[in-house]
Amino acid sequence: MNIAIGNDHAAVELKNHIKKYLEEKGHCVIDLGDNGTARLDYPVYAKKVADAVVTGQSDLGVLICGTGIGMSLAANKVPGIRAAVCSEPYSARLTRQHNNANIIAFGARVVGPAMAEMIVDEFLNAEFEGGRHQRRIDMITAIEQGNM
């Protein structure tokens, strides 16, 4: 699976850990993040990952900043993106199963490496259930397109 990953200055170490973890599992990781410690504007990196997902360059995305919140807010402004902040595995699984999320976000100041691995695993291994959930995804798309 192709996975785009992006981060800001607060998440360099955790991004590199997750990138290596995913590569060891056989995934192709497209690193669109930063490797420096100087403060930078996280929306730039959120958009890079979101664009990679909506254009099909990557199947899914991972965003990591201090809390995951800012990155998810910025990514969700890109039409077609459903990014969710998850600080534990259960929500990461359900956001794929019920919301068909295509980007997971979490915070380097919130979760450690082991928890981040579990979050990513649950997100990547879950599949959208469709059914009753598709109607709600269609409603989200209608909102996004200004039709609701």
C-alpha positions as CSV (number, residue, x, y, z in Angstrom):
1,M,0.0,0.0,0.0
2,N,1.2,3.6,-0.7
3,I,1.0,5.7,2.3
4,A,1.7,9.5,2.4
5,I,3.1,10.8,5.6
6,G,3.5,14.4,6.8
7,N,4.6,16.1,9.9
8,D,5.6,19.4,11.4
9,H,8.6,20.3,13.6
10,A,6.9,18.8,16.8
11,A,6.7,15.3,15.2
12,V,10.0,14.6,13.4
13,E,11.0,11.8,15.6
14,L,7.7,10.1,15.7
15,K,7.2,10.5,11.9
16,N,10.6,8.8,11.3
17,H,9.6,6.0,13.7
18,I,6.3,5.4,12.0
19,K,7.8,5.7,8.5
20,K,10.3,3.0,9.3
21,Y,7.6,0.9,11.0
22,L,5.4,1.1,7.9
23,E,8.3,0.3,5.5
24,E,9.2,-2.7,7.6
25,K,5.6,-3.9,7.1
26,G,6.1,-3.7,3.3
27,H,4.3,-0.4,2.7
28,C,5.7,2.2,0.3
29,V,5.9,5.4,2.3
30,I,5.8,8.8,0.6
31,D,7.5,11.2,3.0
32,L,6.0,14.7,2.5
33,G,7.0,15.9,5.9
34,D,9.8,17.9,7.4
35,N,13.0,16.7,9.2
36,G,14.0,19.9,10.8
37,T,13.3,21.3,14.3
38,A,12.7,24.9,13.2
39,R,9.0,26.0,13.6
40,L,7.0,25.7,10.4
41,D,3.5,26.0,9.2
42,Y,1.8,22.6,9.5
43,P,-1.0,23.4,7.0
44,V,1.6,23.2,4.2
45,Y,2.3,19.6,5.1
46,A,-1.3,18.6,5.7
47,K,-2.2,19.8,2.2
48,K,0.7,17.9,0.6
49,V,-0.5,14.7,2.2
50,A,-4.2,15.4,1.4
51,D,-3.3,16.2,-2.2
52,A,-1.4,12.9,-2.5
53,V,-4.5,11.0,-1.3
54,V,-7.1,12.8,-3.5
55,T,-4.9,12.5,-6.6
56,G,-4.3,8.8,-6.0
57,Q,-0.6,9.1,-5.5
58,S,-1.1,7.5,-2.1
59,D,-3.9,5.2,-0.9
60,L,-4.1,6.7,2.6
61,G,-2.4,9.3,4.6
62,V,-0.8,9.8,8.1
63,L,-0.4,13.2,9.6
64,I,1.5,13.9,12.8
65,C,1.9,17.2,14.6
66,G,1.9,18.1,18.3
67,T,-1.7,17.1,18.9
68,G,-2.9,16.0,15.4
69,I,-5.7,18.6,15.6
70,G,-4.2,21.3,13.4
71,M,-3.1,18.9,10.7
72,S,-6.6,17.3,10.6
73,L,-8.3,20.6,10.4
74,A,-6.1,21.7,7.5
75,A,-6.4,18.4,5.6
76,N,-10.2,18.3,5.9
77,K,-10.3,21.6,3.9
78,V,-9.2,19.6,0.8
79,P,-12.3,18.2,-1.0
80,G,-12.5,14.5,-0.8
81,I,-10.5,14.2,2.4
82,R,-11.9,12.7,5.6
83,A,-9.1,13.1,8.2
84,A,-9.7,12.0,11.8
85,V,-7.6,12.6,14.9
86,C,-7.3,9.4,16.9
87,S,-5.3,9.0,20.1
88,E,-6.2,5.3,20.5
89,P,-6.7,2.3,18.3
90,Y,-10.4,1.8,18.7
91,S,-11.3,5.1,17.1
92,A,-8.7,4.6,14.4
93,R,-10.4,1.4,13.4
94,L,-14.0,2.8,13.5
95,T,-13.1,5.9,11.6
96,R,-12.2,3.7,8.6
97,Q,-15.1,1.2,9.1
98,H,-17.8,3.9,9.7
99,N,-16.5,7.2,8.2
100,N,-14.3,5.8,5.4
101,A,-11.5,8.1,6.6
102,N,-8.6,8.4,4.3
103,I,-6.2,10.2,6.6
104,I,-5.3,9.4,10.2
105,A,-3.8,12.2,12.4
106,F,-2.3,11.9,15.9
107,G,-0.1,14.0,18.1
108,A,3.5,13.4,19.0
109,R,2.9,15.2,22.3
110,V,-0.1,12.9,23.0
111,V,0.9,9.3,22.0
112,G,4.2,7.5,22.2
113,P,5.7,5.3,19.5
114,A,4.0,2.0,20.6
115,M,0.5,3.6,20.7
116,A,1.2,5.3,17.4
117,E,2.0,1.9,15.9
118,M,-1.3,0.4,17.2
119,I,-3.3,3.4,15.9
120,V,-1.7,3.1,12.4
121,D,-2.2,-0.7,12.4
122,E,-5.9,-0.5,13.2
123,F,-6.4,2.3,10.7
124,L,-4.7,0.5,7.9
125,N,-6.2,-2.9,8.6
126,A,-9.8,-1.8,8.8
127,E,-12.1,-1.6,5.8
128,F,-15.1,0.6,5.2
129,E,-18.3,-1.3,6.0
130,G,-20.5,0.6,3.5
131,G,-24.2,-0.1,4.1
132,R,-25.8,2.4,6.4
133,H,-22.6,4.3,6.7
134,Q,-22.5,5.1,2.9
135,R,-25.5,7.4,3.3
136,R,-23.7,9.4,5.9
137,I,-20.6,9.6,3.7
138,D,-22.8,10.8,0.9
139,M,-24.1,13.5,3.2
140,I,-20.6,14.6,4.1
141,T,-19.8,14.9,0.4
142,A,-22.9,16.9,-0.2
143,I,-21.9,19.4,2.6
144,E,-18.4,19.6,1.1
145,Q,-19.9,20.4,-2.3
146,G,-22.4,22.9,-0.9
147,N,-25.4,20.8,-1.8
148,M,-26.8,20.3,1.7
